[in-house]
Short mmCIF file of N, CA and C in Angstrom, two decimals:
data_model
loop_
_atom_site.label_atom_id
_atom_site.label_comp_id
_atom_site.label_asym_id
_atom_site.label_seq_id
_atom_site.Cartn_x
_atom_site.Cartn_y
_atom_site.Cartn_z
N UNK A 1 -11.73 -11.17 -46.32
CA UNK A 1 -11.72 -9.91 -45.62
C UNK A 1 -12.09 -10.08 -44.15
N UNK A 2 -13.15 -10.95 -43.72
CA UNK A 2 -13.64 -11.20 -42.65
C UNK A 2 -12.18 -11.56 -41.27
N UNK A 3 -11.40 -12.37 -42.30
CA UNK A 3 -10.26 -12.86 -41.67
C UNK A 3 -9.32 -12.31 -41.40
N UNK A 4 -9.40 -10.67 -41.74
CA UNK A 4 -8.33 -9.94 -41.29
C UNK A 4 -8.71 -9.06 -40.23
N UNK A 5 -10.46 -8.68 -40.08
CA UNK A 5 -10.92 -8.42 -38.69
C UNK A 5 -10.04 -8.16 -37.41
N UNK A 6 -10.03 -9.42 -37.44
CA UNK A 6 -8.94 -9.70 -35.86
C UNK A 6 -7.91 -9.28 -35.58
N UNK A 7 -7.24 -9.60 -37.07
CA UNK A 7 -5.56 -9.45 -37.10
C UNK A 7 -5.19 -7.90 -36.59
N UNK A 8 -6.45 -6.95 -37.98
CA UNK A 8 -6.51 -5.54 -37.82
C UNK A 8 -6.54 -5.39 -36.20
N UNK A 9 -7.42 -5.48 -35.46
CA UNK A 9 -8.07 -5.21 -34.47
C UNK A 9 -7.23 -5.24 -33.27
N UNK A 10 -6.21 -6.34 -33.07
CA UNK A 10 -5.43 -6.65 -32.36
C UNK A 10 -3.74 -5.58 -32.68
N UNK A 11 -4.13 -6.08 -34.24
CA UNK A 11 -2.43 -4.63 -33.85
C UNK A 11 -2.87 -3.30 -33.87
N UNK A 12 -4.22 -2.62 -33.61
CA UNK A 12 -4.77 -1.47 -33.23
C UNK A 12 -4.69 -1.55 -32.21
N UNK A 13 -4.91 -2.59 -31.47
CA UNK A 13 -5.01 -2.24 -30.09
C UNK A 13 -3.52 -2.27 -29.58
N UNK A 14 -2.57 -3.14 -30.16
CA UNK A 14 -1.21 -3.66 -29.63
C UNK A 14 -0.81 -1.75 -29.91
N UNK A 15 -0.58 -1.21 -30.98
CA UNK A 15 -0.48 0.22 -31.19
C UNK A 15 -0.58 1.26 -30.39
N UNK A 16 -1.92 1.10 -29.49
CA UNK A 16 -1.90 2.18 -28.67
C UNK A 16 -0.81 2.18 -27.49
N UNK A 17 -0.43 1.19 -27.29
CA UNK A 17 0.64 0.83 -26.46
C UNK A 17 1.72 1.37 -26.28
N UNK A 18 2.30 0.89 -27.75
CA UNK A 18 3.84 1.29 -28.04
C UNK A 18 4.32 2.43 -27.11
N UNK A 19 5.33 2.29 -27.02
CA UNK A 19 5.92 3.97 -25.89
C UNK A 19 5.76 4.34 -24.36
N UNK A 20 4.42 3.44 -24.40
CA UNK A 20 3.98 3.16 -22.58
C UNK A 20 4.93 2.79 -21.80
N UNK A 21 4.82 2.68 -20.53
CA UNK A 21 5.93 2.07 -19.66
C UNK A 21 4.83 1.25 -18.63
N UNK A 22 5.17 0.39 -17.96
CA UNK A 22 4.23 -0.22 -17.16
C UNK A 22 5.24 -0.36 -15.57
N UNK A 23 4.43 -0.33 -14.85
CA UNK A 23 4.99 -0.31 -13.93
C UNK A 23 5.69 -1.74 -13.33
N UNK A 24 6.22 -2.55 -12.60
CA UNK A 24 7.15 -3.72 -12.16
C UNK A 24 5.65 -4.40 -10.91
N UNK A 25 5.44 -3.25 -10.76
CA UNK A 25 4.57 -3.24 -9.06
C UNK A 25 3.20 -3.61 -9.42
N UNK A 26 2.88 -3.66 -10.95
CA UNK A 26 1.36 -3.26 -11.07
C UNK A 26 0.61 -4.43 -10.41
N UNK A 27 1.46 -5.58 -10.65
CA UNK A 27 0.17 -6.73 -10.23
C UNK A 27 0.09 -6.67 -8.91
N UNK A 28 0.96 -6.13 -8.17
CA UNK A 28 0.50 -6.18 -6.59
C UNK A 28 -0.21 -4.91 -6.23
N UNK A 29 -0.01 -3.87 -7.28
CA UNK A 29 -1.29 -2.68 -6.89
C UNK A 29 -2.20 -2.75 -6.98
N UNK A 30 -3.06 -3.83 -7.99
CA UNK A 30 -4.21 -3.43 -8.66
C UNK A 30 -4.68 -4.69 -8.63
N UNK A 31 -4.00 -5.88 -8.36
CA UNK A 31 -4.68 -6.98 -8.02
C UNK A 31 -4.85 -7.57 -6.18
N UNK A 32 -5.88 -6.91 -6.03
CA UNK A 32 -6.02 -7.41 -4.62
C UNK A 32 -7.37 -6.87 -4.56
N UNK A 33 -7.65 -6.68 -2.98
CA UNK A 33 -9.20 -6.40 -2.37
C UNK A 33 -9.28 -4.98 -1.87
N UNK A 34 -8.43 -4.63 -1.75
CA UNK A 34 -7.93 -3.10 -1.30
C UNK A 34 -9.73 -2.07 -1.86
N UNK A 35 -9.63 -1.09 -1.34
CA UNK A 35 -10.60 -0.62 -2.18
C UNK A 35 -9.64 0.53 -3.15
N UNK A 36 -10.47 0.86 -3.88
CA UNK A 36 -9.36 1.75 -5.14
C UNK A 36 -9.03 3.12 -4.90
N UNK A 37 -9.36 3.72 -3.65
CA UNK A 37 -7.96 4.96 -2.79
C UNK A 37 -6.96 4.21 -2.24
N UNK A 38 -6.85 3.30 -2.02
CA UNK A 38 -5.94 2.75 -1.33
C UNK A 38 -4.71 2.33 -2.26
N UNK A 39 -5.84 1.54 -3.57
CA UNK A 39 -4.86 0.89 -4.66
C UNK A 39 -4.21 2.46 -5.23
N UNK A 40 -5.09 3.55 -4.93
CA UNK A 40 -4.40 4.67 -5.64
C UNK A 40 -3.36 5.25 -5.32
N UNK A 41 -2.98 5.41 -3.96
CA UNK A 41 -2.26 5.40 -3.15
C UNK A 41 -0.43 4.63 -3.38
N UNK A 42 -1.02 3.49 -3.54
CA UNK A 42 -0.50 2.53 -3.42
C UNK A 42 0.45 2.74 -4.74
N UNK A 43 -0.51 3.07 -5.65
CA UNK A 43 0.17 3.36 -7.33
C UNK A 43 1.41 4.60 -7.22
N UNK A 44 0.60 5.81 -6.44
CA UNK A 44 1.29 6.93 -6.53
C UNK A 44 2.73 6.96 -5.52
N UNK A 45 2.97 5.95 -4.55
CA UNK A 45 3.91 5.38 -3.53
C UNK A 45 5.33 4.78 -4.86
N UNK A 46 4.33 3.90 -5.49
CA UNK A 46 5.46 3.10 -6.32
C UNK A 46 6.18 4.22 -7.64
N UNK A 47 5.55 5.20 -7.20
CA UNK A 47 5.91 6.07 -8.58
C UNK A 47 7.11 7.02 -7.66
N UNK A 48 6.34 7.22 -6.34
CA UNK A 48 7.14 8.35 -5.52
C UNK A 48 6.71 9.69 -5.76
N UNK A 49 5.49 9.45 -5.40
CA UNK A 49 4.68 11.12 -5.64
C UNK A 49 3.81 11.48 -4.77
N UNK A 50 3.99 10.84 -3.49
CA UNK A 50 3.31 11.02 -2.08
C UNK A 50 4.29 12.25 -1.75
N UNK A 51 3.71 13.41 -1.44
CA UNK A 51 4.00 14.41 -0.57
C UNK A 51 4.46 14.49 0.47
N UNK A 52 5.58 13.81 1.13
CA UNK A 52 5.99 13.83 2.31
C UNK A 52 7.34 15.15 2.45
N UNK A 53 8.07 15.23 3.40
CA UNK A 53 8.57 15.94 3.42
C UNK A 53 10.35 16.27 2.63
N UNK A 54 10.37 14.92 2.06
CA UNK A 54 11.50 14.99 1.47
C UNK A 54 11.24 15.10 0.33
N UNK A 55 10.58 15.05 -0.28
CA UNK A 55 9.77 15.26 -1.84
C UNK A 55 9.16 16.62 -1.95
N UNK A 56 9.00 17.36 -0.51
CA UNK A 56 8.69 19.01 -0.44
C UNK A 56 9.55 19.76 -0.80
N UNK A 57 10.92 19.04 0.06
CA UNK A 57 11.69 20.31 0.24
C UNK A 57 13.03 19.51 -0.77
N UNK A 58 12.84 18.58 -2.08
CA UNK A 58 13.12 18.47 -3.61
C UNK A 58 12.56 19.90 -4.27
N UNK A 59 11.34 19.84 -4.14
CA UNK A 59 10.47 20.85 -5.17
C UNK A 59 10.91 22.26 -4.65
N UNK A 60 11.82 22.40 -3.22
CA UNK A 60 11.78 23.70 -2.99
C UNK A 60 10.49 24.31 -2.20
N UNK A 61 9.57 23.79 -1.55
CA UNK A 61 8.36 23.97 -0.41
C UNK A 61 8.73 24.19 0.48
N UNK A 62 7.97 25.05 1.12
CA UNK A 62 8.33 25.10 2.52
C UNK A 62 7.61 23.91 3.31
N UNK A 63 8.21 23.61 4.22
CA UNK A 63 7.72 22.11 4.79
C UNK A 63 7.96 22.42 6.52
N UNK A 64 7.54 21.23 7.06
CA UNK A 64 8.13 21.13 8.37
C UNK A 64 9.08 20.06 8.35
N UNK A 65 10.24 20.00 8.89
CA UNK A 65 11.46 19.20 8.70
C UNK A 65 11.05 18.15 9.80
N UNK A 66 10.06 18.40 10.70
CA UNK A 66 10.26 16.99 11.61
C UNK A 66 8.96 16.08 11.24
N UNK A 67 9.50 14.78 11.26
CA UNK A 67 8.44 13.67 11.31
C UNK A 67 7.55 13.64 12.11
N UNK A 68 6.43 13.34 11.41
CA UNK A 68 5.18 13.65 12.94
C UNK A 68 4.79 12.26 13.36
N UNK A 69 5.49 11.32 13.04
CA UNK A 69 4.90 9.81 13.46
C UNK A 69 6.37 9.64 14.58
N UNK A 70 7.27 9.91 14.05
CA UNK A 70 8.29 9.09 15.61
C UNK A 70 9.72 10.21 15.63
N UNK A 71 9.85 11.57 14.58
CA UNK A 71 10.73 12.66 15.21
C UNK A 71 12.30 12.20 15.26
N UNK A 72 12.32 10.91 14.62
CA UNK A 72 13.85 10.13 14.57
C UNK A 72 14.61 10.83 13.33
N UNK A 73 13.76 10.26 11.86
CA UNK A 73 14.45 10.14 10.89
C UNK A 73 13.87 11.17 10.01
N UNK A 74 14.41 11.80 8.94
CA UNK A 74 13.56 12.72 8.14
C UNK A 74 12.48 12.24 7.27
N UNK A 75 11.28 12.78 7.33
CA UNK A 75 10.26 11.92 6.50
C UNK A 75 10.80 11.60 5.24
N UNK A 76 10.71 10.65 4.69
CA UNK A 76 10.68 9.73 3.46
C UNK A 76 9.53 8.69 3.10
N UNK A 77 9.13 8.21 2.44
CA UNK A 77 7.96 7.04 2.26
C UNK A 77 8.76 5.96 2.42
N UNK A 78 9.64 5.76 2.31
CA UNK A 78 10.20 4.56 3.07
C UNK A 78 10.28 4.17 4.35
N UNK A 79 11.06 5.37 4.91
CA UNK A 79 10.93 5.52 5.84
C UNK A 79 9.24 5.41 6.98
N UNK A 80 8.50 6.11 6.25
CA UNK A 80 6.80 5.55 6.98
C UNK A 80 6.24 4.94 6.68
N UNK A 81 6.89 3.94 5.40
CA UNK A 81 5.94 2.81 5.61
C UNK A 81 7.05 1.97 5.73
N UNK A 82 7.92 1.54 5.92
CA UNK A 82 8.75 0.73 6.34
C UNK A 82 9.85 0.91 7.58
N UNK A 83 10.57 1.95 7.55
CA UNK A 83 11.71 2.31 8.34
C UNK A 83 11.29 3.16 10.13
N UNK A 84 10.42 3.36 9.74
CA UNK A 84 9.61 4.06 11.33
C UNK A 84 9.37 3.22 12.43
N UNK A 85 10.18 3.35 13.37
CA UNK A 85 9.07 2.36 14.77
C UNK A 85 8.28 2.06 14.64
N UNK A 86 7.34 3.54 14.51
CA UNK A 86 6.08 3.58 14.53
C UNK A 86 5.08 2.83 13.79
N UNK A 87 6.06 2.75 12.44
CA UNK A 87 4.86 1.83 10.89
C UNK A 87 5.66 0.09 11.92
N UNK A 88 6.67 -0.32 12.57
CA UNK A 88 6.60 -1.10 12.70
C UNK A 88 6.00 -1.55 13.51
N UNK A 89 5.84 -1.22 14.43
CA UNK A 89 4.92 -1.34 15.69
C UNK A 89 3.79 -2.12 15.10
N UNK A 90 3.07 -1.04 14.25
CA UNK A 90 1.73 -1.49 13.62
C UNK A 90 1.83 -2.43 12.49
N UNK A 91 3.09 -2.72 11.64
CA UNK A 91 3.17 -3.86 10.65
C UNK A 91 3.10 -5.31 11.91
N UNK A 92 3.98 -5.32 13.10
CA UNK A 92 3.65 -6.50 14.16
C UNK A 92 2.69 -6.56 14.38
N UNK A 93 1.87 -5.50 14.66
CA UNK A 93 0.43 -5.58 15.45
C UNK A 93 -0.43 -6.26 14.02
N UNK A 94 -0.77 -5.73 12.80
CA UNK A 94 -1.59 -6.26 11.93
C UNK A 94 -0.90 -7.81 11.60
N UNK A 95 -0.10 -8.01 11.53
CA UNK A 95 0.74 -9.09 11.09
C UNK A 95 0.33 -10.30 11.85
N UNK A 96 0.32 -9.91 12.84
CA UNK A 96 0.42 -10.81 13.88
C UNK A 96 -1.06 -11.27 13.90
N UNK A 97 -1.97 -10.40 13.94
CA UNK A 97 -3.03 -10.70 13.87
C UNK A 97 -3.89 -11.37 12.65
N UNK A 98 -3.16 -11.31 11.78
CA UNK A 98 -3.88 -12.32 11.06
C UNK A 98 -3.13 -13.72 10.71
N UNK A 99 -3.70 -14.57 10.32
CA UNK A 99 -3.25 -15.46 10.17
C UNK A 99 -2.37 -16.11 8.88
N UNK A 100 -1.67 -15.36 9.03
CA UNK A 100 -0.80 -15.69 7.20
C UNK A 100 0.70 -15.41 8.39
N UNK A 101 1.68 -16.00 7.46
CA UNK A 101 3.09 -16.14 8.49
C UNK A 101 4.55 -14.84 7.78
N UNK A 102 3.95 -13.82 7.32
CA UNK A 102 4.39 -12.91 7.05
C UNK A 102 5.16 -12.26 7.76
N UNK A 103 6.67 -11.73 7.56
CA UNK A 103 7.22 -10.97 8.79
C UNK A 103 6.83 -9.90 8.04
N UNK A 104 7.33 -8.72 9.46
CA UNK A 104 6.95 -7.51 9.65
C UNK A 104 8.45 -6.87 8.79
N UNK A 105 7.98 -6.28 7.96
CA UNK A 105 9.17 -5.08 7.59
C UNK A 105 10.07 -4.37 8.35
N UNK A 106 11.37 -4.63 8.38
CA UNK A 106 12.67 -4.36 9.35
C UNK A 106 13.37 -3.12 8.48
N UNK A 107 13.08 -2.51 7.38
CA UNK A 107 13.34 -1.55 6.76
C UNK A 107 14.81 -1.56 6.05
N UNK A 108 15.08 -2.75 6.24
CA UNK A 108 16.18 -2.83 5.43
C UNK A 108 15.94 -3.30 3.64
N UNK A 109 14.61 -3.44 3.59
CA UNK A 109 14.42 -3.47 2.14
C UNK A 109 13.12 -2.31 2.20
N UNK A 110 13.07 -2.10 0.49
CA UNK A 110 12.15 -0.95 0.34
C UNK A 110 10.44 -1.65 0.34
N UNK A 111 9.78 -0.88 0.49
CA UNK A 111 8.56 -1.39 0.64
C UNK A 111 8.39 -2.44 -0.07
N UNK A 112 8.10 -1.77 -1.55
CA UNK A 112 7.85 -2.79 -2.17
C UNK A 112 8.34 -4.00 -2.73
N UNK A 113 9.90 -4.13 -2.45
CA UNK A 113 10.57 -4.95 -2.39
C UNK A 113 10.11 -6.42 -0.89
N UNK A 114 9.70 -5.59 0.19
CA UNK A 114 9.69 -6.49 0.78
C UNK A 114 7.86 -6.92 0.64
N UNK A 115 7.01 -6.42 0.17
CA UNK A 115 5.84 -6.63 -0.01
C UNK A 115 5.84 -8.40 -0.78
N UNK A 116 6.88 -7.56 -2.28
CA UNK A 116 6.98 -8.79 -3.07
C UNK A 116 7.44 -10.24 -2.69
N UNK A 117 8.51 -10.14 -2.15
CA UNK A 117 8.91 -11.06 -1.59
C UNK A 117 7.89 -11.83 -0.42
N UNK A 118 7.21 -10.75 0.40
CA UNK A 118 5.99 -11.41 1.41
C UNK A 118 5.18 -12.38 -0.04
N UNK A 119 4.40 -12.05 -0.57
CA UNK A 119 3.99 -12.35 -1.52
C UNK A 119 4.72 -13.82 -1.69
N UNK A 120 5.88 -13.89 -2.74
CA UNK A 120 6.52 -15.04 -3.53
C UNK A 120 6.24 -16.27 -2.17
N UNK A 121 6.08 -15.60 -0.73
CA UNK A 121 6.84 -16.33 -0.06
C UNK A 121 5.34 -17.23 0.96
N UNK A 122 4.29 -16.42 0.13
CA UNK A 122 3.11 -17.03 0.63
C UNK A 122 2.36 -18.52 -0.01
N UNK A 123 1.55 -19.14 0.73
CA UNK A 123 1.29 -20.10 0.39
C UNK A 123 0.09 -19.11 -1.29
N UNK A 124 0.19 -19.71 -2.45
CA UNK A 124 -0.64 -19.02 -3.18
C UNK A 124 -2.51 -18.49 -3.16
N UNK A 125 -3.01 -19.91 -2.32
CA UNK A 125 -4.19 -19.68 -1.54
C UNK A 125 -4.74 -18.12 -0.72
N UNK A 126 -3.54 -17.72 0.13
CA UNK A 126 -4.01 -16.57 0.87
C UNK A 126 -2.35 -15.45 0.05
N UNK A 127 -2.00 -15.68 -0.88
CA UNK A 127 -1.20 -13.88 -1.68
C UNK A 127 -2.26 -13.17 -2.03
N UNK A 128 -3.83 -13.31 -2.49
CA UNK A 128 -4.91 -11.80 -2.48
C UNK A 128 -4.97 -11.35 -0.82
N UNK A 129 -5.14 -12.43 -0.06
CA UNK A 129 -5.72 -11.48 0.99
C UNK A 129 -4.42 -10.73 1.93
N UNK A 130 -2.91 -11.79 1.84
CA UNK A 130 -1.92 -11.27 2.44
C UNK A 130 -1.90 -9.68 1.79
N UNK A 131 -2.16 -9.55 0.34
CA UNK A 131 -1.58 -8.32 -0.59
C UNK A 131 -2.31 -7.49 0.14
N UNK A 132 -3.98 -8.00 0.28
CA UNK A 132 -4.87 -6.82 0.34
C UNK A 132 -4.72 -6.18 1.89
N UNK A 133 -4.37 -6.87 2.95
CA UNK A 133 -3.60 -6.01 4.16
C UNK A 133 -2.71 -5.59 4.41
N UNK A 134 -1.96 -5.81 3.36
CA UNK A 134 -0.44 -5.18 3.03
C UNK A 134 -0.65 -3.32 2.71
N UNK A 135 -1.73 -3.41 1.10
CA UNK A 135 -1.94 -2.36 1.00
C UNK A 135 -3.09 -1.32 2.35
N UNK A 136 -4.01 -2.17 2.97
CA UNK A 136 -4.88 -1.35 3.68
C UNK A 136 -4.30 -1.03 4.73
N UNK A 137 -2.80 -1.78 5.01
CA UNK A 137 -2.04 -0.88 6.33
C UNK A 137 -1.20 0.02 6.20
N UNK A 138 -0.79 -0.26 4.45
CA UNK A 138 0.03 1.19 4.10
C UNK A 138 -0.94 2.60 3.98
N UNK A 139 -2.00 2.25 3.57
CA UNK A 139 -3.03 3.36 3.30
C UNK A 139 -2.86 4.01 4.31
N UNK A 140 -3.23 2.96 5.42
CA UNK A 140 -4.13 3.53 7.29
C UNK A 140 -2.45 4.08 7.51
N UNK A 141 -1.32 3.87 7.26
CA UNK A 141 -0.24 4.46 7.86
C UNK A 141 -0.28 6.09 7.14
N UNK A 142 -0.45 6.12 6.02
CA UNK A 142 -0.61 7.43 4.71
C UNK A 142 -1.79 8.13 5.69
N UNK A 143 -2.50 7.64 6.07
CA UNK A 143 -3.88 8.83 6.35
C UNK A 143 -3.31 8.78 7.94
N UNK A 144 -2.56 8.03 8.89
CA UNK A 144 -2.75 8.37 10.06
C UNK A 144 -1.60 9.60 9.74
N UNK A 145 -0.61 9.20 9.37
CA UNK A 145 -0.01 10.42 9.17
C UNK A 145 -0.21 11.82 8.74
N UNK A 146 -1.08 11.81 7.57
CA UNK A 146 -2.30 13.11 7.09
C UNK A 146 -2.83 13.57 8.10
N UNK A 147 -3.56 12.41 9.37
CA UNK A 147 -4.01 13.37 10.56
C UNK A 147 -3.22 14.15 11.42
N UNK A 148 -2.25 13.70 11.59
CA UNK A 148 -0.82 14.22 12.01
C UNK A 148 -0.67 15.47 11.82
N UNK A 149 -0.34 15.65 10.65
CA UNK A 149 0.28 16.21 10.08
C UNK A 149 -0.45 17.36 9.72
N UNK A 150 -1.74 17.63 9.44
CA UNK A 150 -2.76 18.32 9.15
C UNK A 150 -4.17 19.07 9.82
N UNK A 151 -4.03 17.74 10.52
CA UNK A 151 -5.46 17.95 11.73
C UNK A 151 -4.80 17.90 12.86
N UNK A 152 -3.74 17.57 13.45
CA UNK A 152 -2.77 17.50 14.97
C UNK A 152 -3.19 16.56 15.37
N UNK A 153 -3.15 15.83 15.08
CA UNK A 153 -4.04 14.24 16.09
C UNK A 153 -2.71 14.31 16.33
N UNK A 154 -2.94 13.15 17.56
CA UNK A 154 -1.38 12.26 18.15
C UNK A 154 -1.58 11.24 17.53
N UNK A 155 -0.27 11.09 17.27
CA UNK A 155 0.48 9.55 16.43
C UNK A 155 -0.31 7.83 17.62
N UNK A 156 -0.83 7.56 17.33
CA UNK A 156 -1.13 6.28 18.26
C UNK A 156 -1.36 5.28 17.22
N UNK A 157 -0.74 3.74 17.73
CA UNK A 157 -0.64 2.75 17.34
C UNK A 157 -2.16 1.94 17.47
N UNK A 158 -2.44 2.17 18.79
CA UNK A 158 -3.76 1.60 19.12
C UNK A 158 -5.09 1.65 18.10
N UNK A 159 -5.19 3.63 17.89
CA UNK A 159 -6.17 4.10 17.37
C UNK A 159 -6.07 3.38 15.79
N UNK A 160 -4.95 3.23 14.98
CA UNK A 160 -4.13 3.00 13.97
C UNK A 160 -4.40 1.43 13.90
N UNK A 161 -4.25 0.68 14.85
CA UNK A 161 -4.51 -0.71 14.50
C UNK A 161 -6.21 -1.58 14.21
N UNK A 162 -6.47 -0.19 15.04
CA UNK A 162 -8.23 -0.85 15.78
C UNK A 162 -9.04 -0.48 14.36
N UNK A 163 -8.19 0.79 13.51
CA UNK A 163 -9.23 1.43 12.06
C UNK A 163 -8.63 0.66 10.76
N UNK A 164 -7.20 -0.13 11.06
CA UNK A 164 -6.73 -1.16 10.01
C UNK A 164 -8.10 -2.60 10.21
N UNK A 165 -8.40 -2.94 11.50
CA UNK A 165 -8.88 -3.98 11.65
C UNK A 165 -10.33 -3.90 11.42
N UNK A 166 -10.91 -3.00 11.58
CA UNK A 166 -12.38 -2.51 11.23
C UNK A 166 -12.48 -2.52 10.06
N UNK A 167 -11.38 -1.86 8.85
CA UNK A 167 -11.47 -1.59 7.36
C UNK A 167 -11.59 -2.90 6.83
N UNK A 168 -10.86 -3.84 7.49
CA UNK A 168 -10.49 -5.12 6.94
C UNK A 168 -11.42 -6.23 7.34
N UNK A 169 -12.20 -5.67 8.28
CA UNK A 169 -13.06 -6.95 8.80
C UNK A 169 -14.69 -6.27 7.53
N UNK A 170 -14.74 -5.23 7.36
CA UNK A 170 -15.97 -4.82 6.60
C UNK A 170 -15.35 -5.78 4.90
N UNK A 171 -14.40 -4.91 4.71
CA UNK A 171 -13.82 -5.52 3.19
C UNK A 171 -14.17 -6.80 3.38
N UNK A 172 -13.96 -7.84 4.01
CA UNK A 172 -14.19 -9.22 4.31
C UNK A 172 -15.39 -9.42 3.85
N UNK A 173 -16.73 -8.89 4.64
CA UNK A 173 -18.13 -9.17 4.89
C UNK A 173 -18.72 -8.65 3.90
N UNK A 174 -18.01 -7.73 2.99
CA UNK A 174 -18.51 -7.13 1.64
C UNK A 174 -17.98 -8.07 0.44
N UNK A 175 -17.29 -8.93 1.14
CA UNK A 175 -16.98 -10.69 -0.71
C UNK A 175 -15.78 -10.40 -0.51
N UNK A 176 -14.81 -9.73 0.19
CA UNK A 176 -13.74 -10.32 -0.19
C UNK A 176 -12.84 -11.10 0.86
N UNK A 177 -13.13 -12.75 -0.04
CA UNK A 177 -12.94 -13.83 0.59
C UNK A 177 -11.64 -14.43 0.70
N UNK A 178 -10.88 -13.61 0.39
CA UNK A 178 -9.39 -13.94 0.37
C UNK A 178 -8.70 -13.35 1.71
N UNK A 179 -9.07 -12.14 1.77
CA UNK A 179 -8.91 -11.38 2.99
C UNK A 179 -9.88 -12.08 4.49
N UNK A 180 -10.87 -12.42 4.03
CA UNK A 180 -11.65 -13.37 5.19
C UNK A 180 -10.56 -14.39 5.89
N UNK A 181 -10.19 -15.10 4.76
CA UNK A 181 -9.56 -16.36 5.16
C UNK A 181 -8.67 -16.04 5.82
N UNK A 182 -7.63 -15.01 5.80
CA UNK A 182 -6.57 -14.50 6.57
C UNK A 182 -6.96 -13.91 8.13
N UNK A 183 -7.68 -13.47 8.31
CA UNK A 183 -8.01 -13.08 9.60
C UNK A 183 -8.63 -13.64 10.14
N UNK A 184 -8.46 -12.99 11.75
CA UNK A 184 -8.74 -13.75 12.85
C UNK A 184 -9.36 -13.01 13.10
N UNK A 185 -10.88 -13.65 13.70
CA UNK A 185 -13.03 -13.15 13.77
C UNK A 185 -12.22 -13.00 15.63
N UNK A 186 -12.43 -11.24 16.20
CA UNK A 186 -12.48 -11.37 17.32
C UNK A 186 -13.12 -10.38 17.63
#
């Protein structure tokens, strides 16, 4: 009897499963240094349930039709975290600054398509800390836009790069040493 313990135990647990769906993205959401709004973020992006303005005016909302980061293209999450000047500007600026050899997203692939591929394409040593500034610049792009959009701030790259590099230099000095290794102490 003792010996079926396990067996039981394991297809109870395999059970609760059944019917689930898992996401493609999960290991790059949830495995990194990110802190867990960001990874949440990050989850609700890959699902497509960020509130932007093309997902408003799906549901039938009243919205504002212009982009508040660069006024080109109609908001999409692709579009702001990948397809915007503006997110590129700041994918060069963080990119550049740390030390991993990552290009900057040209928006011809979808985020997370080109995340992954950054990833496959890293030395395996620094894929936690490349992931974990991947996600803390999509976040800082999600909330600069929230200020935007909500509080009227102006769109700036500067203000936007200087609160990616602060988030990321604390995450560092708080253990996470993957993200250390990637950046540059200035």
């Amino acid at each position: 009897m003792d010996g079926q313990r396990p067996i039981l135990a394991r297809s109870c647990y395999q059970a609760l499963f059944l019917g689930s769906t898992s996401s493609p993205t999960w290991q790059l959401t949830w495995r990194n240094w990110a802190p867990l709004n960001s990874k949440f973020f990050i989850w609700l992006a890959s699902l497509d349930r960020c509130w932007t303005t093309d997902r408003l005016a799906r549901h039938g909302i009243q919205h504002d039709p212009d982009f508040s980061l660069c006024s080109q293209e109609p908001e999409t999450l692709h579009h702001l975290l990948v397809g915007c000047a503006f997110s590129k500007i700041t994918w060069h600026e963080i990119l550049s600054w740390c030390r991993a050899t990552v290009t900057p997203p040209d928006g011809s692939a979808t985020f997370f398509t080109w995340w992954s591929e950054s990833i496959d394409s890293s030395p395996a040593s620094l894929r936690k800390g490349i992931s974990t500034i991947i996600v803390l610049t999509a976040w800082h792009l999600w909330k600069h836009r929230n200020a935007c959009v909500f509080d009227g701030a102006q769109p700036s790259n500067t203000v936007l790069s200087r609160d990616i590099k602060l988030e990321a230099r604390l995450w560092a000095r708080a253990g996470a040493t993957g993200l250390a290794n990637i950046l540059r102490v200035t």
